[in-house]
Coordinates of C-alpha atoms in Angstrom, one line a residue:
M288 CA 0.0 0.0 0.0
S289 CA 1.1 3.5 -0.8
M290 CA -1.1 5.2 1.7
G291 CA 0.4 7.6 4.3
P292 CA 1.2 5.6 7.4
E293 CA -0.1 8.1 10.0
S294 CA -3.4 8.5 8.1
G295 CA -4.6 5.3 9.7
N296 CA -6.0 2.2 8.1
P297 CA -9.6 1.0 8.1
S298 CA -9.2 -2.4 9.6
I299 CA -11.3 -5.5 9.7
L300 CA -12.0 -5.1 13.4
E301 CA -13.1 -1.5 12.9
D302 CA -15.5 -2.5 10.1
S303 CA -16.9 -5.5 12.1
D304 CA -15.9 -6.6 15.5
T305 CA -17.4 -10.0 14.8
V306 CA -15.3 -10.9 11.7
H307 CA -12.9 -12.9 13.7
F308 CA -15.4 -15.8 13.6
V309 CA -14.5 -16.5 9.9
Q310 CA -12.5 -19.6 10.5
D311 CA -13.9 -21.0 7.2
L312 CA -13.4 -17.7 5.2
G313 CA -11.0 -19.5 2.9
C314 CA -13.9 -21.9 1.9
K315 CA -16.2 -18.9 1.4
F316 CA -13.6 -17.3 -0.9
E317 CA -13.5 -20.5 -2.9
V318 CA -17.3 -20.2 -3.3
L319 CA -16.8 -16.6 -4.6
Q320 CA -14.7 -17.7 -7.5
R321 CA -17.5 -19.3 -9.6
V322 CA -20.5 -17.6 -11.2
P323 CA -23.8 -18.6 -9.5
S324 CA -26.3 -20.4 -11.7
S325 CA -29.7 -18.9 -12.5
Q326 CA -31.2 -21.6 -10.2
E327 CA -29.0 -20.6 -7.3
I328 CA -29.9 -16.9 -7.7
A329 CA -33.6 -17.8 -7.9
D330 CA -33.3 -19.7 -4.7
L331 CA -31.5 -16.8 -3.0
L332 CA -34.3 -14.3 -4.0
H333 CA -37.2 -16.8 -3.9
I334 CA -38.4 -15.9 -7.4
D335 CA -39.0 -17.9 -10.5
V336 CA -35.8 -19.3 -12.2
S337 CA -37.3 -18.4 -15.7
D338 CA -37.4 -14.7 -14.7
I339 CA -33.7 -14.8 -13.7
G340 CA -32.7 -16.6 -16.9
A341 CA -34.7 -14.2 -19.1
H342 CA -33.1 -11.1 -17.5
M343 CA -29.5 -12.2 -16.9
T344 CA -27.3 -10.1 -19.2
T345 CA -23.7 -9.0 -19.7
K346 CA -22.4 -5.5 -19.3
G347 CA -18.8 -4.4 -19.3
G348 CA -17.7 -8.0 -19.6
I349 CA -19.5 -9.2 -16.5
Q350 CA -22.8 -10.9 -16.0
G351 CA -25.6 -9.6 -13.8
L352 CA -29.2 -8.4 -13.5
P353 CA -30.5 -4.9 -14.5
S354 CA -31.6 -2.9 -11.4
D355 CA -34.9 -2.0 -13.2
F356 CA -35.8 -5.7 -13.2
L357 CA -35.0 -6.1 -9.5
I358 CA -36.9 -2.9 -8.6
A359 CA -39.9 -4.1 -10.5
Q360 CA -39.8 -7.5 -8.7
A361 CA -39.4 -5.8 -5.3
T362 CA -42.4 -3.6 -6.0
L363 CA -44.5 -6.5 -7.1
F364 CA -43.8 -8.6 -4.0
G365 CA -44.0 -5.6 -1.7
K366 CA -47.5 -4.8 -2.9
A367 CA -48.4 -8.5 -2.4
M368 CA -47.1 -8.2 1.2
S369 CA -44.5 -11.0 0.6
E370 CA -42.1 -9.4 3.1
D371 CA -39.3 -12.1 3.0
I372 CA -39.1 -12.0 -0.8
F373 CA -39.3 -8.2 -0.9
E374 CA -36.5 -7.8 1.7
A375 CA -34.2 -10.3 0.0
I376 CA -34.5 -8.4 -3.3
F377 CA -34.2 -5.0 -1.6
V378 CA -31.0 -6.1 0.2
L379 CA -29.5 -7.4 -3.0
L380 CA -30.1 -4.0 -4.6
I381 CA -28.3 -2.4 -1.7
Y382 CA -25.4 -4.8 -2.2
G383 CA -25.2 -4.1 -5.9
L384 CA -25.9 -0.4 -6.0
V385 CA -24.4 0.8 -2.7
L386 CA -22.0 -1.6 -1.1
F387 CA -20.4 -3.0 -4.3
P388 CA -21.1 -0.5 -7.1
N389 CA -19.6 -1.3 -10.5
I390 CA -21.8 -0.4 -13.5
D391 CA -24.7 2.1 -13.2
N392 CA -28.2 0.5 -12.8
F393 CA -26.7 -3.0 -12.8
V394 CA -26.2 -5.6 -10.1
D395 CA -23.3 -7.8 -11.2
V396 CA -22.6 -11.4 -10.2
N397 CA -19.8 -10.2 -7.8
A398 CA -22.4 -8.5 -5.7
I399 CA -24.7 -11.5 -6.0
R400 CA -21.9 -13.9 -4.9
I401 CA -21.0 -11.8 -1.9
F402 CA -24.7 -11.5 -1.0
S403 CA -24.9 -15.3 -0.9
T404 CA -22.0 -15.5 1.7
L405 CA -23.8 -13.3 4.3
N406 CA -20.6 -11.6 5.4
P407 CA -19.5 -8.7 3.1
V408 CA -17.0 -7.2 5.5
P409 CA -13.7 -8.6 4.2
T410 CA -14.7 -7.9 0.6
L411 CA -15.8 -4.3 1.4
L412 CA -12.4 -3.7 3.0
G413 CA -10.6 -5.3 0.0
D414 CA -12.5 -3.1 -2.5
T415 CA -11.7 0.0 -0.5
Y416 CA -8.0 -0.7 -0.4
F417 CA -7.9 -1.8 -4.0
S418 CA -9.6 1.3 -5.3
L419 CA -7.5 3.7 -3.2
H420 CA -4.4 2.0 -4.4
M421 CA -5.4 2.1 -8.0
R422 CA -6.3 5.8 -7.9
N423 CA -3.0 6.5 -6.1
E424 CA -1.0 4.6 -8.7
K425 CA -2.7 6.4 -11.6
G426 CA -2.5 9.8 -10.0
G427 CA -6.2 10.4 -9.7
G428 CA -9.6 9.3 -10.8
T429 CA -12.8 8.1 -9.3
I430 CA -12.8 5.8 -6.3
V431 CA -15.1 2.9 -6.8
C432 CA -16.1 1.3 -3.5
C433 CA -18.7 1.8 -0.8
L434 CA -18.1 5.5 -0.3
P435 CA -20.7 6.1 2.5
L436 CA -18.9 3.4 4.6
L437 CA -15.5 4.9 3.9
Y438 CA -16.8 8.3 4.8
K439 CA -18.3 7.0 8.1
W440 CA -15.0 5.4 9.0
F441 CA -13.1 8.5 8.2
I442 CA -15.2 10.9 10.2
S443 CA -15.3 8.5 13.2
H444 CA -11.6 9.4 13.8
L445 CA -12.1 13.2 13.5
P446 CA -12.6 15.5 16.5
Q447 CA -15.9 15.0 18.3
T448 CA -16.2 18.6 19.5
L449 CA -19.2 20.6 18.7
A450 CA -17.1 23.4 17.2
F451 CA -15.5 21.0 14.7
K452 CA -18.8 19.3 13.8
E453 CA -20.7 22.6 13.2
N454 CA -17.9 24.2 11.1
K455 CA -19.5 27.6 11.5
G456 CA -16.7 29.2 9.4
C457 CA -17.7 27.0 6.5
L458 CA -14.1 26.0 5.9
W459 CA -13.1 23.6 3.2
W460 CA -12.3 20.0 4.3
S461 CA -8.7 20.4 3.2
T462 CA -8.3 23.4 5.5
R463 CA -9.9 21.7 8.5
L464 CA -7.9 18.5 8.1
M465 CA -4.5 20.3 7.6
S466 CA -5.0 22.1 10.9
L467 CA -5.4 18.9 12.9
T468 CA -2.6 17.5 15.0
N469 CA -1.9 14.2 16.6
D470 CA -3.8 15.1 19.7
D471 CA -6.9 16.1 17.8
I472 CA -7.6 12.6 16.3
F473 CA -10.0 10.3 18.0
W474 CA -7.8 7.3 17.8
Y475 CA -9.5 4.6 19.8
N476 CA -13.0 3.4 20.6
R477 CA -13.4 1.4 23.8
V478 CA -15.7 -1.0 21.9
Y479 CA -12.5 -2.7 20.9
D480 CA -11.4 -3.5 24.4
G481 CA -10.6 -7.2 24.7
V482 CA -10.6 -7.9 20.9
Q483 CA -7.9 -9.8 19.1
I484 CA -6.3 -8.4 15.9
I485 CA -6.2 -10.5 12.8
D486 CA -2.5 -9.9 12.4
S487 CA -1.6 -12.2 9.5
C488 CA -2.8 -15.1 7.4
G489 CA -1.0 -18.2 6.2
E490 CA 2.3 -17.5 4.4
F491 CA 1.7 -13.7 4.3
S492 CA 3.3 -11.5 6.9
N493 CA 0.2 -9.3 6.9
V494 CA -3.5 -9.7 5.9
P495 CA -4.4 -10.5 2.3
L496 CA -7.8 -9.3 1.1
L497 CA -9.8 -10.3 -2.0
G498 CA -12.1 -7.7 -3.5
T499 CA -14.3 -7.8 -6.6
C500 CA -11.6 -6.5 -8.9
G501 CA -8.5 -8.2 -7.5
G502 CA -6.5 -8.7 -4.4
I503 CA -4.5 -6.5 -2.0
N504 CA -3.1 -6.7 1.5
Y505 CA -3.4 -4.4 4.5
N506 CA -0.9 -3.9 7.3
P507 CA -2.4 -4.3 10.7
I508 CA 0.8 -3.1 12.3
L509 CA -0.1 0.4 11.1
A510 CA -3.6 0.1 12.6
R511 CA -2.6 -0.9 16.1
R512 CA -3.2 2.5 17.6
Q513 CA -6.7 2.5 16.3
L514 CA -7.2 -0.7 18.3
G515 CA -5.7 0.6 21.5
F516 CA -2.1 -0.6 21.3
P517 CA 1.0 1.7 21.1
L518 CA 3.1 2.3 18.0
K519 CA 6.6 2.2 19.5
D520 CA 9.2 1.6 16.8
E521 CA 9.8 1.8 13.0
P522 CA 7.8 -1.0 11.4
N523 CA 9.8 -3.9 9.9
N524 CA 9.8 -3.7 6.1
I525 CA 8.9 -7.3 5.8
L526 CA 5.7 -6.6 7.7
L527 CA 4.9 -3.8 5.3
E528 CA 5.4 -5.9 2.1
G529 CA 2.9 -4.9 -0.6
V530 CA 0.8 -7.6 -2.3
F531 CA -1.4 -6.6 -5.2
F532 CA -3.0 -8.1 -8.3
Q533 CA -5.8 -7.2 -10.7
E534 CA -8.5 -9.7 -11.8
G535 CA -7.2 -11.4 -14.9
K536 CA -3.6 -10.4 -14.3
D537 CA -2.3 -12.8 -11.7
P538 CA 0.9 -14.5 -12.9
Q539 CA 1.9 -15.4 -9.4
N540 CA -1.5 -17.1 -8.6
L541 CA -1.9 -14.7 -5.7
K542 CA -5.6 -15.3 -5.6
G543 CA -5.2 -19.0 -4.9
R544 CA -2.6 -18.3 -2.3
M545 CA -4.8 -15.7 -0.6
V546 CA -7.7 -18.2 -0.4
R547 CA -5.5 -20.8 1.2
A548 CA -4.0 -18.2 3.6
W549 CA -7.4 -17.5 5.2
R550 CA -7.6 -21.1 6.4
N551 CA -4.7 -20.3 8.8
I552 CA -5.5 -17.0 10.7
H553 CA -2.9 -15.6 13.1
R554 CA -4.3 -13.3 15.9
K555 CA -2.7 -11.1 18.4
G556 CA -4.1 -9.5 21.6
R557 CA -2.9 -8.0 24.9
K558 CA -0.9 -11.1 25.7
E559 CA 1.3 -10.6 22.6
L560 CA 1.2 -6.8 22.3
G561 CA 1.2 -5.8 25.9
P562 CA -1.0 -3.4 27.8
K563 CA -3.4 -1.1 26.0
N564 CA -1.8 2.4 25.5
C565 CA -3.1 4.4 22.6
I566 CA 0.1 6.4 21.8
A567 CA 2.8 6.8 19.1
L568 CA 6.4 7.2 20.3
E569 CA 9.3 9.1 18.7
P570 CA 10.9 6.2 16.8
Y571 CA 7.6 5.7 15.0
T572 CA 6.8 9.3 14.3
S573 CA 10.3 9.9 13.0
W574 CA 9.6 7.1 10.5
V575 CA 6.3 8.7 9.5
R576 CA 8.1 12.0 8.8
R577 CA 10.7 10.3 6.6
R578 CA 7.9 8.5 4.7
A579 CA 6.1 11.8 4.3
L580 CA 9.2 13.4 2.8
E581 CA 9.8 10.4 0.6
Y582 CA 6.3 10.8 -0.9
R583 CA 6.5 14.6 -1.0
M584 CA 3.6 15.0 1.4
P585 CA 3.3 18.2 3.4
Y586 CA 3.7 17.0 7.0
D587 CA 4.1 19.1 10.0
Y588 CA 4.4 17.3 13.3
P589 CA 5.3 19.8 15.9
R590 CA 4.2 18.0 19.0
L591 CA 5.5 14.6 20.0
T592 CA 3.3 12.2 22.0
P593 CA 4.8 11.6 25.4
M594 CA 5.2 8.1 26.8
V595 CA 2.4 7.2 29.1
M596 CA 3.3 4.4 31.6
V597 CA 0.9 2.5 33.7
G598 CA 2.3 2.1 37.2
P599 CA 3.8 4.3 40.0
S600 CA 3.7 8.0 39.4
T601 CA 6.0 10.7 40.8
L602 CA 3.2 13.3 40.5
P603 CA 1.7 14.7 43.8
N604 CA -1.4 12.9 44.9
Q605 CA -3.5 15.9 44.0
G606 CA -2.2 15.9 40.4
V607 CA -2.9 12.2 40.1
E608 CA -6.5 12.6 41.3
E609 CA -7.0 15.5 38.8
L610 CA -5.8 13.3 36.0
R611 CA -8.0 10.5 37.1
D612 CA -11.0 12.9 37.3
E613 CA -10.2 14.2 33.8
D614 CA -10.0 10.7 32.4
R615 CA -13.3 9.7 34.1
S616 CA -15.0 12.8 32.8
R617 CA -14.0 12.1 29.2
A618 CA -15.2 8.5 29.5
W619 CA -18.5 9.8 31.0
I620 CA -19.0 12.2 28.1
R621 CA -18.0 9.8 25.4
E622 CA -20.2 6.9 26.6
R623 CA -23.2 9.2 27.2
E624 CA -22.8 10.7 23.7
E625 CA -22.6 7.2 22.1
L626 CA -25.9 6.3 23.8
L627 CA -27.6 9.5 22.7
Q628 CA -26.4 9.0 19.1
Q629 CA -28.0 5.5 19.0
I630 CA -31.3 7.1 20.0
R631 CA -30.8 9.9 17.4
D632 CA -30.2 7.4 14.7
K633 CA -33.4 5.6 15.6
D634 CA -35.3 9.0 15.4
V635 CA -34.0 9.5 11.9
V636 CA -35.4 6.2 10.7
I637 CA -38.8 6.9 12.4
E638 CA -38.9 10.4 10.9
F639 CA -38.1 8.8 7.5
L640 CA -41.1 6.5 7.8
E641 CA -43.4 9.2 9.0
H642 CA -42.6 11.8 6.4
Q643 CA -40.8 10.3 3.4
V644 CA -42.7 7.0 3.1
I645 CA -46.1 7.7 4.6
D646 CA -46.6 11.4 3.7
E647 CA -44.4 11.9 0.7
P648 CA -43.8 8.5 -1.1
D649 CA -42.5 10.0 -4.3
D650 CA -38.8 9.9 -4.2
V651 CA -36.5 7.4 -6.0
V652 CA -35.9 5.1 -3.0
T653 CA -39.4 4.9 -1.6
S654 CA -41.0 4.4 -5.0
L655 CA -39.9 0.8 -5.0
L656 CA -41.2 0.1 -1.4
P657 CA -44.6 -1.4 -0.7
Q658 CA -47.2 1.3 0.1
S659 CA -49.5 -0.7 2.2
S660 CA -50.4 1.2 5.4
K661 CA -50.4 -2.0 7.4
F662 CA -46.9 -2.9 6.2
W663 CA -45.5 0.5 7.3
K664 CA -47.5 0.6 10.5
R665 CA -45.9 -2.6 11.6
K666 CA -42.4 -1.2 10.7
Y667 CA -43.2 2.0 12.5
D668 CA -44.6 0.3 15.6
R669 CA -41.5 -1.9 15.8
L670 CA -39.1 1.0 15.5
A671 CA -41.1 3.0 18.0
K672 CA -40.9 0.1 20.5
E673 CA -37.2 -0.3 19.8
K674 CA -36.7 3.4 20.5
A675 CA -38.6 3.2 23.8
D676 CA -36.6 0.2 24.8
M677 CA -33.4 2.1 23.9
E678 CA -34.4 5.1 25.9
A679 CA -35.2 3.0 28.9
A680 CA -31.8 1.2 28.5
Y681 CA -30.2 4.7 28.1
E682 CA -31.6 5.8 31.5
R683 CA -30.4 2.6 33.1
E684 CA -26.9 3.1 31.6
V685 CA -26.8 6.7 32.7
K686 CA -27.5 5.6 36.3
R687 CA -24.7 3.0 36.0
L688 CA -22.3 5.5 34.6
R689 CA -23.1 8.0 37.4
A690 CA -22.4 5.3 40.0
A691 CA -19.2 4.3 38.2
Y692 CA -17.8 7.8 37.7
L693 CA -18.9 9.5 40.9
P694 CA -18.0 12.1 42.1
V695 CA -17.0 13.2 38.6
S696 CA -20.5 12.9 37.2
R697 CA -21.9 15.4 39.8
A698 CA -19.5 18.0 38.4
L699 CA -20.6 17.3 34.9
D700 CA -24.4 17.6 35.5
D701 CA -24.3 21.3 34.5
C702 CA -22.8 20.3 31.1
F703 CA -25.9 18.5 30.0

């Protein structure tokens, strides 16, 4: 990969903290190598095989189904209140048009194959790396991957302050990003406490990924800080070895080697990497600066991250308590904001159902959804109940956090 090392890497664990269950991922990759038959696609979508055969076509050298056909089928079964069939077709449309876009208004067999495996995470990550690498090699162009997911990952590491989010000065993204320093980045989310990193697979010193257009590797050693572990030293060049091939251009049979590698997954956690400590030390940051100069990247790094040791401290007791209170207050604010955000997300969906689907069902997305009031009432009632349950859980969690972080929480009451 030719990405800047301090820019961070979207990792498998960041995209899905459950992906480590893929012991049989190598077998799934083997399934992904063949084109599914019309009968298999019909079974996946629960529709007539003759309809699949009649509409299967080739665009840009790859087989697939026109989105117009799938939208018509979704509309038909939605109006008939066949929820399972409607949802299967609708999800496939999301896979083909949003998660794995390739050709406009076309769901290709790659999206269908990934849909059949039920776990799109490794392929999503592979497509993202592949497209970024290709555009970097060619010096520009359009990134073809799931951009909403890439955007969500990107902003998750940006400052969480209200001033940065509101951007009242209407500054360009380039200006806002260039002003950030090491201390401004939201490096680590506590949801990854206790997880193990997929550190390498099989013969590879890092993690190989198969996307829809080829294969590439990512280097988890550069993502350790995002998973709570320190970046101490200059990475070993062997661990940063680049692996890349395009579909149809694979003289080294990297695809087959990658498939086999996923049968032998090597993980690392606290036992191998030591205590959690989300920092970058001088040897690593010096390497970053040299890499930035090598690739002619403007890189100003005026502040070094100090070493933070867990253990005895020479600070006065009062200073230690102040630091502890500050840490607790940050944890309190972060956890409370995360809970509130979950409720806000639910509100957005409920508002969508109330206004976009029920009151104004004329936009592109809702035009293919079933318009039965009973159908949407069930969806609305379910979401409303989920929101009520979340609010109750939120209140319980706030009480738990108050108890856990007292007396800090008392001092924070005025902030909310």
